[in-house]
Amino acid sequence: MSAKNDQSVSAVIRERHSIRKYDPNYKIAREEIVDILNSAILAPSSSNLQPWRFIIIDNEEVKKELRLIANNQEPIESSSAVIAVLGDKEMHKNIEKVYRSGYDAGFMDEENMNRLMNNANSLYPNLSEEARKNIASFDAGLVSMQLMLIAKEKGYDTVPMGGFDKVKFNERFNVSERFTPMVLIALGKAEASPFKTTRIPLKDIAEFI
Ligand SMILES: Cc1cc2nc3c(=O)[nH]c(=O)nc-3n(C[C@H](O)[C@H](O)[C@H](O)COP(=O)(O)O)c2cc1C
């Protein structure tokens, strides 16, 4: 049974596995990738500052280049697109935009908007860069997970890849200092079965107190 036939979240979670070989002739339309991303960005984030950016690489020549800076990993080339998820270390630059849009949408009054802006402005800019990078990387993980599950729900597969040269990635894609590439997610139509994995039993990793 494919996840497509059973849309429950738990079925999609159980069906998702990292796929490392895709049908190179299968192209996912940009509109569909936009749909996937529009759902993924509904992920929660610290103070709703949404410290993420995406670079979508669906050009065959550019994917070949990317493969070279990603340990020659095959899914980069056979997938339909690779979505690079970047973390935003300067998420405080989103404060005004985020809270004003909540106000404009009628979700908060002006007093609350100002209170939230002040709270965030007194916190994030004063954190160390390392603390902000940690927040960005955590939140980028949440949006990445949503992306992979939504892709699966739509009948596609993914593999997240941390194995790439981040310095070379930044150079090739002109990524500014503000952003850190976190993970490359290959997205496509599976051509090979997944390499199945197990999990450490819950009893070994969780306790009720
Ligand atoms: C942050 C992160 C980085 C990963 N990097 C790679 C990678 O570079 N290459 C790869 O083949 N798989 C990579 N994986 C996939 C894991 O190997 C895989 O998720 C894990 O073995 C569990 O298998 P599953 O995804 O099929 O459940 C990565 C996964 C995560 C979460």
Tab-separated table of C-alpha atoms and ligand atoms in Angstrom:
chain	number	residue	atom	x	y	z
A	1	MET	CA	0.000	0.000	0.000
A	2	SER	CA	1.444	3.362	-0.918
A	3	ALA	CA	1.185	6.379	1.321
A	4	LYS	CA	-0.804	8.018	-1.476
A	5	ASN	CA	-3.731	5.702	-0.781
A	6	ASP	CA	-3.759	6.382	2.919
A	7	GLN	CA	-3.228	10.011	3.748
A	8	SER	CA	-2.947	9.666	7.515
A	9	VAL	CA	0.151	11.310	8.940
A	10	SER	CA	1.232	8.112	10.647
A	11	ALA	CA	0.947	6.139	7.393
A	12	VAL	CA	3.052	8.728	5.573
A	13	ILE	CA	5.635	8.608	8.377
A	14	ARG	CA	5.801	4.828	8.150
A	15	GLU	CA	6.091	4.853	4.376
A	16	ARG	CA	8.891	7.412	4.215
A	17	HIS	CA	12.397	6.042	3.791
A	18	SER	CA	15.454	7.668	2.323
A	19	ILE	CA	15.619	6.869	-1.382
A	20	ARG	CA	18.982	7.070	-3.098
A	21	LYS	CA	18.049	6.279	-6.710
A	22	TYR	CA	15.453	8.152	-8.727
A	23	ASP	CA	13.943	7.964	-12.183
A	24	PRO	CA	16.076	10.568	-13.982
A	25	ASN	CA	13.378	11.095	-16.595
A	26	TYR	CA	10.672	12.023	-14.104
A	27	LYS	CA	10.341	15.782	-13.682
A	28	ILE	CA	8.292	17.270	-10.879
A	29	ALA	CA	6.755	20.562	-12.027
A	30	ARG	CA	7.968	23.680	-10.296
A	31	GLU	CA	4.359	24.447	-9.302
A	32	GLU	CA	4.241	21.183	-7.388
A	33	ILE	CA	7.537	21.930	-5.655
A	34	VAL	CA	6.104	25.317	-4.713
A	35	ASP	CA	3.037	23.531	-3.271
A	36	ILE	CA	5.282	21.247	-1.216
A	37	LEU	CA	7.274	24.204	0.083
A	38	ASN	CA	4.154	26.216	0.866
A	39	SER	CA	3.013	23.404	3.152
A	40	ALA	CA	6.478	22.814	4.606
A	41	ILE	CA	6.844	26.436	5.724
A	42	LEU	CA	3.831	26.007	7.989
A	43	ALA	CA	6.323	24.346	10.352
A	44	PRO	CA	6.718	25.943	13.768
A	45	SER	CA	9.814	28.029	14.489
A	46	SER	CA	11.280	29.920	17.387
A	47	SER	CA	9.125	33.047	17.893
A	48	ASN	CA	7.757	32.283	14.417
A	49	LEU	CA	10.834	33.942	12.923
A	50	GLN	CA	11.072	31.292	10.198
A	51	PRO	CA	14.857	31.230	9.939
A	52	TRP	CA	15.039	29.329	6.674
A	53	ARG	CA	15.653	29.837	2.985
A	54	PHE	CA	15.494	27.415	0.080
A	55	ILE	CA	17.532	27.113	-3.078
A	56	ILE	CA	15.892	24.737	-5.539
A	57	ILE	CA	18.218	23.196	-8.069
A	58	ASP	CA	16.338	21.499	-10.898
A	59	ASN	CA	18.651	22.338	-13.773
A	60	GLU	CA	20.485	19.227	-14.996
A	61	GLU	CA	23.817	20.962	-15.535
A	62	VAL	CA	23.723	22.664	-12.154
A	63	LYS	CA	22.791	19.353	-10.477
A	64	LYS	CA	25.897	17.792	-12.036
A	65	GLU	CA	27.980	20.588	-10.545
A	66	LEU	CA	26.274	20.162	-7.193
A	67	ARG	CA	26.963	16.429	-7.207
A	68	LEU	CA	30.680	17.183	-7.358
A	69	ILE	CA	30.512	19.220	-4.158
A	70	ALA	CA	28.259	16.659	-2.446
A	71	ASN	CA	30.595	13.661	-2.239
A	72	ASN	CA	29.470	12.542	-5.674
A	73	GLN	CA	26.150	11.384	-4.211
A	74	GLU	CA	24.024	9.827	-6.925
A	75	PRO	CA	20.588	11.119	-5.809
A	76	ILE	CA	21.708	14.668	-6.575
A	77	GLU	CA	21.700	13.836	-10.262
A	78	SER	CA	18.909	11.297	-10.660
A	79	SER	CA	16.396	13.193	-8.526
A	80	SER	CA	14.025	15.657	-10.090
A	81	ALA	CA	15.247	18.510	-7.921
A	82	VAL	CA	17.467	19.140	-4.960
A	83	ILE	CA	16.161	21.508	-2.332
A	84	ALA	CA	18.916	23.122	-0.304
A	85	VAL	CA	17.597	24.204	3.094
A	86	LEU	CA	19.539	27.109	4.558
A	87	GLY	CA	19.339	28.424	8.102
A	88	ASP	CA	19.120	32.157	8.767
A	89	LYS	CA	21.516	33.189	11.553
A	90	GLU	CA	20.041	36.693	11.557
A	91	MET	CA	16.433	35.751	12.071
A	92	HIS	CA	15.854	38.990	13.994
A	93	LYS	CA	15.831	40.693	10.594
A	94	ASN	CA	12.448	38.983	10.088
A	95	ILE	CA	10.862	40.361	13.272
A	96	GLU	CA	9.175	43.400	11.726
A	97	LYS	CA	7.923	41.468	8.684
A	98	VAL	CA	6.589	38.508	10.689
A	99	TYR	CA	4.688	40.385	13.379
A	100	ARG	CA	3.387	43.076	11.056
A	101	SER	CA	1.918	40.420	8.812
A	102	GLY	CA	0.180	38.855	11.830
A	103	TYR	CA	-1.234	42.286	12.640
A	104	ASP	CA	-2.285	42.918	9.031
A	105	ALA	CA	-4.030	39.534	8.994
A	106	GLY	CA	-6.034	40.600	12.063
A	107	PHE	CA	-4.467	37.982	14.341
A	108	MET	CA	-3.232	40.522	16.895
A	109	ASP	CA	-3.853	44.106	17.837
A	110	GLU	CA	-1.231	46.838	17.600
A	111	GLU	CA	-0.364	46.621	21.280
A	112	ASN	CA	0.392	42.909	21.030
A	113	MET	CA	2.332	43.370	17.829
A	114	ASN	CA	4.536	45.975	19.487
A	115	ARG	CA	4.972	43.835	22.593
A	116	LEU	CA	6.034	40.810	20.536
A	117	MET	CA	8.384	42.914	18.417
A	118	ASN	CA	9.982	44.414	21.520
A	119	ASN	CA	10.388	41.028	23.185
A	120	ALA	CA	12.017	39.506	20.132
A	121	ASN	CA	14.173	42.565	19.499
A	122	SER	CA	15.496	42.449	23.020
A	123	LEU	CA	16.335	38.746	22.742
A	124	TYR	CA	17.604	37.597	19.341
A	125	PRO	CA	20.122	40.322	18.420
A	126	ASN	CA	21.771	39.833	21.822
A	127	LEU	CA	22.259	36.092	21.467
A	128	SER	CA	25.634	34.803	20.346
A	129	GLU	CA	25.969	33.881	16.707
A	130	GLU	CA	26.379	30.265	17.796
A	131	ALA	CA	23.077	30.347	19.722
A	132	ARG	CA	21.305	31.842	16.729
A	133	LYS	CA	22.859	29.257	14.431
A	134	ASN	CA	21.609	26.508	16.745
A	135	ILE	CA	18.086	27.924	16.635
A	136	ALA	CA	18.262	28.224	12.858
A	137	SER	CA	19.506	24.684	12.495
A	138	PHE	CA	16.786	23.271	14.757
A	139	ASP	CA	14.057	25.132	12.899
A	140	ALA	CA	15.532	24.195	9.509
A	141	GLY	CA	15.236	20.576	10.681
A	142	LEU	CA	11.546	21.016	11.415
A	143	VAL	CA	10.786	22.544	8.027
A	144	SER	CA	12.882	19.857	6.325
A	145	MET	CA	10.961	17.068	8.015
A	146	GLN	CA	7.642	18.584	6.972
A	147	LEU	CA	8.933	18.918	3.439
A	148	MET	CA	9.893	15.237	3.294
A	149	LEU	CA	6.568	14.059	4.680
A	150	ILE	CA	4.527	16.256	2.365
A	151	ALA	CA	6.574	15.020	-0.586
A	152	LYS	CA	5.844	11.448	0.476
A	153	GLU	CA	2.149	12.205	0.807
A	154	LYS	CA	2.219	13.406	-2.801
A	155	GLY	CA	3.787	10.136	-3.957
A	156	TYR	CA	7.395	11.321	-4.149
A	157	ASP	CA	10.475	10.335	-2.224
A	158	THR	CA	13.397	12.158	-0.684
A	159	VAL	CA	16.757	11.749	0.961
A	160	PRO	CA	18.250	14.384	3.230
A	161	MET	CA	21.995	14.812	2.696
A	162	GLY	CA	24.370	16.495	5.076
A	163	GLY	CA	27.379	15.178	3.217
A	164	PHE	CA	28.416	18.138	1.094
A	165	ASP	CA	31.084	20.825	1.132
A	166	LYS	CA	29.352	23.813	2.675
A	167	VAL	CA	32.109	26.264	1.793
A	168	LYS	CA	32.019	25.261	-1.859
A	169	PHE	CA	28.222	25.321	-1.802
A	170	ASN	CA	28.245	28.899	-0.533
A	171	GLU	CA	30.737	29.934	-3.187
A	172	ARG	CA	28.856	28.299	-6.053
A	173	PHE	CA	25.448	29.631	-5.042
A	174	ASN	CA	26.586	33.031	-3.747
A	175	VAL	CA	25.196	32.396	-0.275
A	176	SER	CA	25.734	35.378	1.994
A	177	GLU	CA	27.297	35.146	5.467
A	178	ARG	CA	23.818	35.460	6.971
A	179	PHE	CA	22.805	31.971	5.846
A	180	THR	CA	24.200	28.505	6.569
A	181	PRO	CA	23.385	25.571	4.324
A	182	MET	CA	21.943	22.863	6.549
A	183	VAL	CA	20.862	20.009	4.334
A	184	LEU	CA	20.296	19.098	0.708
A	185	ILE	CA	17.042	17.251	0.104
A	186	ALA	CA	16.831	15.250	-3.112
A	187	LEU	CA	13.248	14.986	-4.329
A	188	GLY	CA	12.022	12.680	-7.036
A	189	LYS	CA	10.250	9.547	-8.201
A	190	ALA	CA	11.844	6.492	-6.609
A	191	GLU	CA	13.483	4.019	-8.948
A	192	ALA	CA	14.993	1.716	-6.348
A	193	SER	CA	13.617	0.260	-3.146
A	194	PRO	CA	14.712	1.888	0.059
A	195	PHE	CA	17.490	0.522	2.173
A	196	LYS	CA	15.310	-0.286	5.184
A	197	THR	CA	16.467	0.876	8.597
A	198	THR	CA	15.560	0.052	12.154
A	199	ARG	CA	15.218	2.249	15.206
A	200	ILE	CA	16.624	1.942	18.703
A	201	PRO	CA	13.718	0.563	20.784
A	202	LEU	CA	11.762	3.270	22.527
A	203	LYS	CA	12.307	1.649	25.906
A	204	ASP	CA	16.038	2.371	25.531
A	205	ILE	CA	15.570	6.055	24.802
A	206	ALA	CA	12.470	7.236	26.659
A	207	GLU	CA	11.387	7.229	30.274
A	208	PHE	CA	8.328	8.386	32.118
A	209	ILE	CA	9.195	10.151	35.349
B	1	LIG	C1	20.864	15.575	8.768
B	1	LIG	C2	20.927	14.324	7.931
B	1	LIG	C3	21.971	14.150	7.062
B	1	LIG	C4	22.023	13.025	6.246
B	1	LIG	N1	23.014	12.930	5.314
B	1	LIG	C5	22.981	11.906	4.432
B	1	LIG	C6	23.920	11.869	3.360
B	1	LIG	O1	24.767	12.753	3.196
B	1	LIG	N2	23.838	10.837	2.487
B	1	LIG	C7	22.885	9.853	2.605
B	1	LIG	O2	22.869	8.948	1.759
B	1	LIG	N3	21.976	9.874	3.611
B	1	LIG	C8	21.999	10.872	4.509
B	1	LIG	N4	21.052	10.938	5.509
B	1	LIG	C9	19.980	9.930	5.560
B	1	LIG	C10	20.137	8.983	6.730
B	1	LIG	O3	21.185	8.073	6.491
B	1	LIG	C11	18.812	8.255	6.947
B	1	LIG	O4	17.805	9.205	7.236
B	1	LIG	C12	18.870	7.242	8.083
B	1	LIG	O5	19.757	6.209	7.760
B	1	LIG	C13	17.494	6.615	8.389
B	1	LIG	O6	16.967	6.032	7.221
B	1	LIG	P1	15.564	6.490	6.639
B	1	LIG	O7	15.665	7.940	6.263
B	1	LIG	O8	15.354	5.628	5.410
B	1	LIG	O9	14.533	6.273	7.688
B	1	LIG	C14	21.008	12.033	6.345
B	1	LIG	C15	19.970	12.216	7.263
B	1	LIG	C16	19.915	13.351	8.015
B	1	LIG	C17	18.739	13.536	8.953
